[in-house]
Short mmCIF file of C-alpha atoms and ligand atoms in Angstrom, two decimals:
data_model
loop_
_atom_site.label_atom_id
_atom_site.label_comp_id
_atom_site.label_asym_id
_atom_site.label_seq_id
_atom_site.Cartn_x
_atom_site.Cartn_y
_atom_site.Cartn_z
CA MET G 1 -6.19 -0.22 -30.50
CA SER G 2 -3.81 2.63 -31.43
CA ARG G 3 -2.41 4.72 -28.60
CA SER G 4 -4.42 7.81 -29.54
CA ALA G 5 -7.61 5.74 -29.68
CA GLU G 6 -6.75 4.20 -26.34
CA VAL G 7 -6.15 7.60 -24.81
CA ALA G 8 -9.40 8.92 -26.25
CA ASP G 9 -11.22 5.90 -24.83
CA ALA G 10 -9.58 6.39 -21.44
CA GLY G 11 -10.56 10.04 -21.65
CA THR G 12 -14.20 9.17 -21.17
CA ARG G 13 -13.40 8.23 -17.58
CA SER G 14 -12.87 11.70 -16.12
CA GLY G 15 -12.70 11.62 -12.33
CA THR G 16 -11.15 8.19 -12.30
CA ILE G 17 -8.28 7.18 -10.01
CA ALA G 18 -5.24 6.56 -12.24
CA CYS G 19 -3.31 3.62 -10.77
CA ILE G 20 0.25 3.40 -12.07
CA VAL G 21 2.50 0.34 -12.26
CA GLY G 22 5.79 -0.11 -14.06
CA ALA G 23 8.09 -2.74 -12.66
CA ARG G 24 7.78 -6.09 -10.93
CA PRO G 25 7.65 -4.91 -7.30
CA ASN G 26 4.79 -2.53 -8.13
CA PHE G 27 2.40 -5.29 -9.10
CA MET G 28 2.05 -6.99 -5.70
CA LYS G 29 1.49 -3.59 -4.11
CA MET G 30 -1.15 -2.39 -6.57
CA ALA G 31 -3.22 -5.61 -6.66
CA PRO G 32 -4.65 -5.30 -3.12
CA ILE G 33 -5.09 -1.53 -3.57
CA MET G 34 -7.25 -2.01 -6.67
CA ARG G 35 -9.29 -4.71 -4.92
CA ALA G 36 -9.87 -2.39 -1.95
CA PHE G 37 -10.78 0.56 -4.22
CA ASP G 38 -13.35 -1.60 -6.02
CA ALA G 39 -14.89 -2.51 -2.68
CA GLU G 40 -15.14 1.11 -1.43
CA PRO G 41 -18.40 2.56 -2.79
CA ARG G 42 -17.41 6.18 -2.05
CA LEU G 43 -14.47 6.00 -4.50
CA PRO G 44 -14.71 6.64 -8.26
CA GLY G 45 -13.61 3.91 -10.68
CA THR G 46 -9.98 3.13 -11.47
CA THR G 47 -7.85 3.20 -14.62
CA LEU G 48 -4.80 0.94 -14.53
CA ILE G 49 -1.80 2.25 -16.47
CA HIS G 50 1.31 0.11 -17.01
CA THR G 51 4.33 2.12 -18.07
CA GLY G 52 5.94 -0.98 -19.60
CA GLN G 53 9.20 -0.53 -17.66
CA HIS G 54 9.11 -4.32 -17.17
CA TYR G 55 7.81 -6.18 -20.18
CA ASP G 56 9.07 -9.81 -20.18
CA PHE G 57 6.32 -12.35 -19.63
CA ALA G 58 8.03 -13.60 -16.46
CA MET G 59 8.64 -10.07 -15.12
CA SER G 60 5.19 -8.72 -15.90
CA ASP G 61 2.29 -10.67 -17.46
CA ALA G 62 2.78 -13.78 -15.30
CA LEU G 63 2.55 -11.62 -12.19
CA PHE G 64 -0.62 -9.87 -13.37
CA ARG G 65 -2.17 -13.32 -13.77
CA ASP G 66 -0.97 -14.59 -10.36
CA LEU G 67 -2.10 -11.47 -8.55
CA GLY G 68 -5.48 -11.18 -10.24
CA LEU G 69 -4.63 -7.69 -11.54
CA PRO G 70 -6.89 -6.54 -14.37
CA VAL G 71 -5.41 -6.15 -17.84
CA PRO G 72 -4.05 -2.58 -17.92
CA ASP G 73 -6.30 -0.02 -19.60
CA LEU G 74 -3.14 1.41 -21.17
CA ASN G 75 0.43 0.24 -21.64
CA LEU G 76 2.94 3.00 -22.37
CA GLU G 77 5.54 0.43 -23.53
CA VAL G 78 8.60 2.39 -22.46
CA GLY G 79 10.83 -0.70 -22.04
CA SER G 80 14.46 -0.68 -20.89
CA ALA G 81 16.86 2.24 -21.30
CA SER G 82 19.18 4.40 -19.23
CA HIS G 83 17.58 6.00 -16.18
CA ALA G 84 17.32 9.36 -17.90
CA VAL G 85 15.77 7.98 -21.06
CA GLN G 86 13.43 5.60 -19.25
CA THR G 87 12.21 8.32 -16.87
CA ALA G 88 11.84 10.83 -19.69
CA GLU G 89 9.92 8.35 -21.86
CA VAL G 90 7.44 7.67 -19.08
CA MET G 91 7.00 11.42 -18.57
CA THR G 92 6.48 12.12 -22.26
CA ARG G 93 4.02 9.29 -22.72
CA ILE G 94 1.98 9.81 -19.54
CA GLU G 95 1.40 13.52 -20.19
CA PRO G 96 -1.29 13.21 -22.92
CA VAL G 97 -2.88 10.39 -20.98
CA LEU G 98 -3.33 12.55 -17.89
CA ASP G 99 -4.60 15.39 -20.08
CA ALA G 100 -7.24 13.11 -21.57
CA LEU G 101 -8.16 11.34 -18.34
CA ARG G 102 -8.25 14.31 -15.94
CA PRO G 103 -8.09 11.86 -13.03
CA ALA G 104 -9.17 12.68 -9.49
CA CYS G 105 -5.66 11.62 -8.44
CA VAL G 106 -2.80 9.34 -9.46
CA VAL G 107 -1.74 6.52 -7.17
CA VAL G 108 1.93 5.55 -7.41
CA VAL G 109 3.64 2.82 -5.37
CA GLY G 110 7.20 2.11 -4.30
CA ASP G 111 10.33 3.68 -5.72
CA VAL G 112 10.97 2.65 -9.31
CA ASN G 113 11.66 5.08 -12.15
CA SER G 114 8.03 4.92 -13.27
CA THR G 115 6.90 6.05 -9.80
CA LEU G 116 8.88 9.27 -9.91
CA ALA G 117 8.23 9.98 -13.59
CA VAL G 118 4.44 9.89 -13.21
CA ALA G 119 4.51 11.80 -9.91
CA LEU G 120 6.51 14.60 -11.54
CA VAL G 121 4.15 15.01 -14.48
CA ALA G 122 1.01 14.79 -12.34
CA ALA G 123 2.27 17.28 -9.74
CA LYS G 124 2.96 19.90 -12.40
CA LYS G 125 -0.52 19.43 -13.83
CA GLY G 126 -2.13 19.91 -10.42
CA VAL G 127 -3.28 16.29 -10.32
CA PRO G 128 -3.01 15.11 -6.69
CA VAL G 129 -0.29 12.50 -6.17
CA VAL G 130 -0.92 9.65 -3.74
CA HIS G 131 2.22 7.72 -2.79
CA VAL G 132 1.92 4.29 -1.23
CA GLU G 133 5.03 3.11 0.66
CA ALA G 134 6.22 6.65 1.36
CA GLY G 135 9.01 7.75 3.66
CA LEU G 136 11.34 4.75 3.48
CA ARG G 137 14.97 5.90 3.41
CA SER G 138 18.26 4.04 3.01
CA HIS G 139 20.06 7.41 3.31
CA ASP G 140 22.17 6.19 0.40
CA ARG G 141 21.81 8.51 -2.58
CA THR G 142 23.91 6.19 -4.77
CA MET G 143 20.79 3.98 -4.99
CA PRO G 144 18.54 5.14 -7.83
CA GLU G 145 15.52 4.13 -5.75
CA GLU G 146 16.52 6.49 -2.94
CA VAL G 147 16.50 9.44 -5.34
CA ASN G 148 13.10 8.30 -6.60
CA ARG G 149 11.75 8.01 -3.04
CA VAL G 150 12.90 11.43 -1.85
CA LEU G 151 11.58 13.25 -4.91
CA THR G 152 8.29 11.36 -5.13
CA ASP G 153 7.55 12.14 -1.48
CA GLN G 154 8.26 15.84 -2.04
CA LEU G 155 5.72 15.82 -4.88
CA SER G 156 3.01 13.87 -3.07
CA ASP G 157 -0.20 15.21 -1.56
CA VAL G 158 -1.10 12.06 0.36
CA LEU G 159 1.62 9.77 1.72
CA TYR G 160 0.80 6.31 3.08
CA THR G 161 3.53 4.66 5.17
CA THR G 162 4.37 1.08 6.11
CA GLU G 163 6.31 1.69 9.32
CA ARG G 164 6.43 4.47 11.89
CA THR G 165 10.04 5.56 11.21
CA ALA G 166 8.88 6.77 7.79
CA ALA G 167 7.02 9.71 9.35
CA ASP G 168 10.24 10.87 11.05
CA ASN G 169 12.14 10.70 7.75
CA LEU G 170 9.43 12.76 6.05
CA ALA G 171 9.30 15.31 8.87
CA ARG G 172 13.08 15.81 8.55
CA GLU G 173 12.56 16.57 4.86
CA GLY G 174 9.86 19.13 5.61
CA VAL G 175 6.85 17.12 4.42
CA PRO G 176 3.83 18.44 6.36
CA ARG G 177 2.73 15.91 9.02
CA ASP G 178 -0.92 16.09 8.01
CA ARG G 179 -0.13 14.57 4.62
CA VAL G 180 1.36 11.42 6.17
CA HIS G 181 -0.76 8.42 7.19
CA PHE G 182 0.49 5.17 8.71
CA VAL G 183 -1.61 2.41 7.16
CA GLY G 184 0.57 -0.74 7.16
CA ASN G 185 2.04 -2.72 4.32
CA VAL G 186 0.16 -3.52 1.11
CA MET G 187 2.91 -5.97 0.07
CA ILE G 188 1.96 -8.04 3.11
CA ASP G 189 -1.73 -7.74 2.15
CA SER G 190 -0.78 -9.59 -1.03
CA LEU G 191 1.30 -12.16 0.81
CA LEU G 192 -1.43 -13.03 3.31
CA PHE G 193 -4.10 -13.08 0.59
CA HIS G 194 -2.19 -15.50 -1.66
CA LEU G 195 -0.02 -17.63 0.64
CA SER G 196 -2.44 -20.55 0.89
CA ARG G 197 -2.45 -20.84 -2.94
CA ALA G 198 1.35 -21.01 -3.27
CA PRO G 199 2.63 -24.25 -4.76
CA SER G 200 5.13 -26.26 -2.70
CA ALA G 201 8.82 -25.61 -3.27
CA ALA G 202 9.23 -29.23 -4.42
CA ASP G 203 6.55 -28.76 -7.11
CA THR G 204 8.13 -25.51 -8.30
CA LEU G 205 11.54 -27.17 -8.61
CA ALA G 206 10.08 -30.22 -10.35
CA ASN G 207 8.15 -28.01 -12.80
CA ALA G 208 11.36 -26.14 -13.60
CA GLY G 209 13.09 -29.46 -14.36
CA ALA G 210 15.27 -29.14 -11.23
CA ASP G 211 15.94 -31.64 -8.47
CA ALA G 212 12.86 -31.52 -6.21
CA ASP G 213 14.68 -33.52 -3.51
CA ILE G 214 16.47 -30.31 -2.54
CA ALA G 215 13.20 -29.13 -1.04
CA ARG G 216 12.58 -32.44 0.70
CA GLY G 217 15.98 -32.83 2.40
CA SER G 218 16.11 -32.33 6.19
CA ARG G 219 18.96 -29.80 5.94
CA GLY G 220 16.75 -27.42 4.01
CA PHE G 221 17.74 -25.00 1.26
CA GLY G 222 18.54 -21.34 0.76
CA VAL G 223 16.84 -18.95 -1.66
CA VAL G 224 18.86 -16.20 -3.33
CA THR G 225 17.78 -13.09 -5.24
CA LEU G 226 20.28 -10.46 -6.37
CA HIS G 227 19.74 -7.63 -8.81
CA ARG G 228 20.84 -4.31 -7.26
CA PRO G 229 23.33 -2.37 -9.37
CA SER G 230 25.71 -2.28 -6.35
CA ASN G 231 25.94 -6.09 -6.40
CA VAL G 232 25.63 -6.98 -10.07
CA ASP G 233 26.69 -4.08 -12.30
CA ASP G 234 30.36 -4.14 -11.32
CA PRO G 235 32.42 -7.22 -12.28
CA ALA G 236 34.40 -7.32 -9.01
CA ALA G 237 31.27 -6.98 -6.86
CA LEU G 238 29.45 -9.63 -8.86
CA ALA G 239 32.40 -12.05 -8.69
CA GLU G 240 32.54 -11.48 -4.93
CA SER G 241 28.80 -12.15 -4.61
CA LEU G 242 29.16 -15.36 -6.61
CA ALA G 243 32.06 -16.52 -4.41
CA ILE G 244 29.94 -15.88 -1.31
CA LEU G 245 27.08 -17.89 -2.74
CA ARG G 246 29.49 -20.74 -3.46
CA ASP G 247 30.49 -20.69 0.25
CA VAL G 248 26.84 -20.83 1.22
CA SER G 249 26.15 -23.66 -1.23
CA LEU G 250 28.76 -25.77 0.57
CA ARG G 251 26.56 -25.49 3.65
CA LEU G 252 23.16 -26.03 2.05
CA PRO G 253 21.77 -26.15 -1.50
CA ILE G 254 20.66 -22.88 -3.05
CA VAL G 255 17.74 -22.03 -5.31
CA TRP G 256 18.34 -18.83 -7.27
CA PRO G 257 15.61 -17.34 -9.50
CA MET G 258 17.77 -14.99 -11.52
CA HIS G 259 16.77 -11.45 -12.51
CA PRO G 260 17.43 -10.62 -16.20
CA ARG G 261 19.75 -7.81 -15.17
CA THR G 262 21.93 -10.26 -13.20
CA ARG G 263 21.88 -12.85 -15.95
CA ALA G 264 22.98 -10.21 -18.45
CA SER G 265 25.85 -9.09 -16.17
CA ILE G 266 27.08 -12.67 -15.67
CA GLU G 267 27.20 -13.10 -19.44
CA LYS G 268 28.78 -9.69 -20.04
CA PHE G 269 31.55 -10.17 -17.48
CA ASP G 270 32.08 -13.79 -18.50
CA LEU G 271 31.41 -15.09 -14.99
CA ARG G 272 29.30 -18.10 -15.95
CA ARG G 273 31.83 -20.57 -14.58
CA LEU G 274 31.41 -19.00 -11.11
CA ALA G 275 27.64 -19.32 -11.25
CA GLU G 276 27.70 -22.91 -12.43
CA ASP G 277 27.65 -25.13 -9.38
CA PRO G 278 25.70 -28.37 -8.96
CA ARG G 279 24.47 -27.15 -5.56
CA VAL G 280 23.11 -23.90 -6.99
CA VAL G 281 19.85 -24.31 -8.90
CA LEU G 282 19.47 -21.40 -11.32
CA LEU G 283 15.88 -20.67 -12.28
CA PRO G 284 14.31 -18.02 -14.50
CA PRO G 285 12.31 -15.27 -12.70
CA GLN G 286 9.47 -17.04 -10.92
CA GLY G 287 5.78 -16.33 -10.67
CA TYR G 288 4.51 -14.58 -7.54
CA LEU G 289 2.96 -17.73 -6.08
CA GLU G 290 5.99 -19.88 -6.85
CA MET G 291 8.22 -17.31 -5.19
CA LEU G 292 6.02 -17.24 -2.09
CA GLY G 293 6.20 -21.03 -1.89
CA LEU G 294 10.00 -20.98 -2.18
CA LEU G 295 10.43 -18.20 0.40
CA ALA G 296 8.05 -19.79 2.90
CA ALA G 297 9.91 -23.12 2.74
CA ALA G 298 13.46 -21.70 2.78
CA LYS G 299 15.83 -22.20 5.69
CA VAL G 300 17.45 -18.87 4.86
CA VAL G 301 17.03 -16.19 2.19
CA LEU G 302 19.93 -14.14 0.84
CA THR G 303 18.78 -11.06 -1.02
CA ASP G 304 19.33 -7.44 -1.95
CA SER G 305 15.64 -6.85 -2.69
CA GLY G 306 13.55 -4.46 -0.61
CA GLY G 307 10.29 -6.37 -0.78
CA ILE G 308 11.84 -9.73 0.10
CA GLN G 309 13.20 -8.28 3.35
CA GLU G 310 9.57 -7.57 4.26
CA GLU G 311 8.15 -10.85 2.99
CA THR G 312 10.68 -12.91 4.97
CA THR G 313 9.85 -10.92 8.11
CA ALA G 314 6.15 -11.64 7.59
CA LEU G 315 6.93 -15.32 6.98
CA ALA G 316 9.35 -15.55 9.98
CA VAL G 317 12.10 -16.86 7.68
CA PRO G 318 15.67 -15.64 8.42
CA CYS G 319 16.89 -13.12 5.84
CA LEU G 320 20.47 -12.05 5.16
CA THR G 321 20.45 -8.80 3.22
CA MET G 322 23.51 -8.39 1.01
CA ARG G 323 23.59 -4.61 1.31
CA ASP G 324 25.20 -2.11 3.69
CA ASN G 325 21.93 -0.37 4.48
CA THR G 326 18.21 -0.87 4.35
CA GLU G 327 15.32 1.53 3.87
CA ARG G 328 13.18 -0.94 5.84
CA PRO G 329 14.70 -0.78 9.36
CA ILE G 330 11.70 -2.42 10.99
CA THR G 331 12.70 -5.72 9.38
CA ILE G 332 15.92 -5.50 11.42
CA ALA G 333 14.42 -4.09 14.64
CA GLU G 334 11.43 -6.43 14.78
CA GLY G 335 11.75 -8.94 11.95
CA THR G 336 14.11 -11.66 10.77
CA ASN G 337 16.49 -9.48 8.77
CA LEU G 338 20.26 -9.04 9.22
CA LEU G 339 22.41 -6.69 7.13
CA VAL G 340 25.50 -8.58 5.99
CA GLY G 341 26.80 -6.66 2.97
CA ARG G 342 29.31 -8.79 1.07
CA ASP G 343 31.14 -9.80 4.23
CA ARG G 344 32.14 -13.38 3.44
CA ASN G 345 33.00 -14.45 7.00
CA ARG G 346 29.93 -12.83 8.48
CA ILE G 347 27.65 -14.51 5.95
CA ALA G 348 29.22 -17.94 6.48
CA ALA G 349 28.86 -17.53 10.27
CA ALA G 350 25.24 -16.34 9.96
CA VAL G 351 24.31 -19.30 7.74
CA ASP G 352 26.00 -21.70 10.18
CA ASP G 353 24.02 -20.16 13.02
CA ILE G 354 20.76 -20.46 11.10
CA ILE G 355 21.45 -24.11 10.28
CA ALA G 356 22.35 -24.83 13.92
CA SER G 357 19.73 -22.82 15.77
CA GLY G 358 17.16 -21.49 13.28
CA GLY G 359 18.42 -17.87 13.38
CA LYS G 360 16.37 -14.76 14.08
CA ARG G 361 12.64 -15.32 14.64
CA GLY G 362 11.26 -11.82 15.01
CA ARG G 363 7.62 -10.76 15.01
CA ARG G 364 5.26 -9.32 12.44
CA PRO G 365 5.33 -5.50 12.59
CA GLU G 366 2.39 -3.29 13.54
CA LEU G 367 -0.40 -3.13 10.92
CA TRP G 368 1.20 -5.74 8.66
CA ASP G 369 -2.12 -7.50 9.01
CA GLY G 370 -3.52 -7.81 5.51
CA GLN G 371 -5.76 -4.73 5.84
CA ALA G 372 -3.48 -1.90 4.68
CA ALA G 373 -5.20 -1.44 1.31
CA SER G 374 -8.63 -1.20 2.97
CA ARG G 375 -7.30 1.54 5.25
CA ILE G 376 -5.97 3.38 2.19
CA ALA G 377 -9.30 3.06 0.37
CA ARG G 378 -11.29 4.40 3.35
CA HIS G 379 -8.92 7.28 3.96
CA LEU G 380 -8.62 8.25 0.29
CA ALA G 381 -12.42 8.25 -0.12
CA SER G 382 -12.71 10.76 2.73
CA TRP G 383 -9.79 12.82 1.43
CA LEU G 384 -11.23 13.08 -2.09
CA ALA G 385 -14.68 13.94 -0.72
CA LEU G 386 -13.20 16.87 1.22
CA ARG G 387 -11.54 18.18 -1.95
CA GLU G 388 -14.75 18.23 -3.99
CA PRO G 389 -16.00 21.79 -4.45
CA ARG G 390 -18.96 22.31 -2.12
CA PRO G 391 -22.06 24.17 -3.38
CA ALA G 392 -21.21 27.21 -1.23
CA GLU G 393 -17.84 27.50 -2.96
CA VAL G 394 -19.41 27.31 -6.39
CA VAL G 395 -21.94 30.11 -5.76
CA ALA G 396 -20.27 33.45 -6.43
C1 UD1 H 1 13.84 -2.08 -11.35
C2 UD1 H 1 13.78 -1.03 -10.24
C3 UD1 H 1 14.17 -1.66 -8.92
C4 UD1 H 1 13.38 -2.91 -8.64
C5 UD1 H 1 13.52 -3.86 -9.82
C6 UD1 H 1 12.75 -5.12 -9.63
C7 UD1 H 1 14.33 1.27 -10.92
C8 UD1 H 1 15.36 2.32 -10.80
N1 UD1 H 1 14.71 0.06 -10.49
O1 UD1 H 1 15.19 -2.48 -11.48
O2 UD1 H 1 13.94 -0.72 -7.88
O3 UD1 H 1 13.84 -3.50 -7.46
O4 UD1 H 1 13.03 -3.18 -10.98
O5 UD1 H 1 12.96 -5.97 -10.71
O6 UD1 H 1 13.25 1.54 -11.36
N2 UD1 H 1 14.97 -6.43 -18.21
C9 UD1 H 1 14.50 -7.45 -18.97
N3 UD1 H 1 13.14 -7.65 -19.00
C10 UD1 H 1 12.28 -6.87 -18.31
C11 UD1 H 1 12.79 -5.81 -17.54
C12 UD1 H 1 14.14 -5.61 -17.49
O7 UD1 H 1 15.23 -8.17 -19.62
O8 UD1 H 1 11.05 -7.13 -18.37
C13 UD1 H 1 16.43 -6.23 -18.15
C14 UD1 H 1 16.94 -5.26 -19.19
O9 UD1 H 1 18.20 -5.69 -19.60
C15 UD1 H 1 17.09 -3.98 -18.41
C16 UD1 H 1 17.48 -4.49 -17.03
O10 UD1 H 1 16.77 -5.71 -16.88
O11 UD1 H 1 18.00 -3.11 -18.96
C17 UD1 H 1 17.14 -3.56 -15.92
O12 UD1 H 1 15.75 -3.22 -15.96
P1 UD1 H 1 15.24 -1.86 -15.29
O13 UD1 H 1 13.78 -1.76 -15.33
O14 UD1 H 1 16.03 -0.72 -15.82
O15 UD1 H 1 15.72 -1.99 -13.78
P2 UD1 H 1 15.69 -3.23 -12.78
O16 UD1 H 1 17.08 -3.66 -12.51
O17 UD1 H 1 14.70 -4.29 -13.18
#
């Protein structure tokens, strides 16, 4: 169908809830939300809009399939570009869609460029913005996600948070308290819903043509994910990260599903020789279920991802976060997470400790119980009902 025909078709759904996804970490957050919305009879129907920020099969379609997300009603197909162009493209392309749809609200999740772009357009049109995973702050404005978080929260009418510190961050930024609702973590809803279906790490390695014995050895294995600009966009930082991973691989084998951004940087900076190591298994981006299986079986996870800090806490698997800050402090205070930056000695010592004693155990944080999306659905139904014009208001 052409875009204008698609928009016209979508336009018949006035009053719908427009659910927006763009990039990989959005999908596991939106899947439980859409399931919960479907199950809440007081809510209108939903329209799923994919901005197309992520478009590779492995980064997008495979995850829709794994998570049971419906095929998007619309795909804006913005693709990759600079931040300015990508954000602007989403804004330009979502505008006529919102005009045609006239949704009851838009629901945006997380902190990617698509999140901010849609929030900005909706807010100026008077369409209520609902932000799921609001209030997280790294206090590091060099991270593009931090800029997206701060601005999206300023534009939002309803803000659902995953941990209690988020409300303090929002209060400091002047967001009215009555907009903020602590509901728990929808990412963990997905994890708990799907964990029993995850294939074993050995099967995932065998299917990828890698040595499955890595997952069967008594010493265990580490899982690595790295894609933040601070670690992979600069040749010196990337070379340093690769040297650290080589140190770790001398202690235990590593499985590394590589993000396309990281793969592109390794090629561009000609660092392939540093990444090639018989004890480092490089895999393409994995499906959601495969990734869960790998994380759950890992002895240690090294990452710069936000979501994986939370998933490892929920799985009680030690996590070493290769960043200097985190917007998810509860994973440090209560979970299994340690911030290690690119401190080579610290990382080697932490891995040794994990091999010797199992590392940090932690506990699952408050309301990370698999029910966050249901809480959102119930609250949003009440919130929308209160906004509907009542007969008395309509009568002059
Ligand atoms: C984006 C998010 C980040 C999130 C990450 C998860 C922003 C600012 N960043 O970063 O918060 O943690 O997604 O993956 O929104 N590419 C492909 N195929 C794809 C998508 C991307 O090859 O399907 C490559 C392209 O070379 C592209 C690069 O990855 O230029 C970066 O993609 P982009 O969406 O700009 O940012 P991410 O690094 O994926």
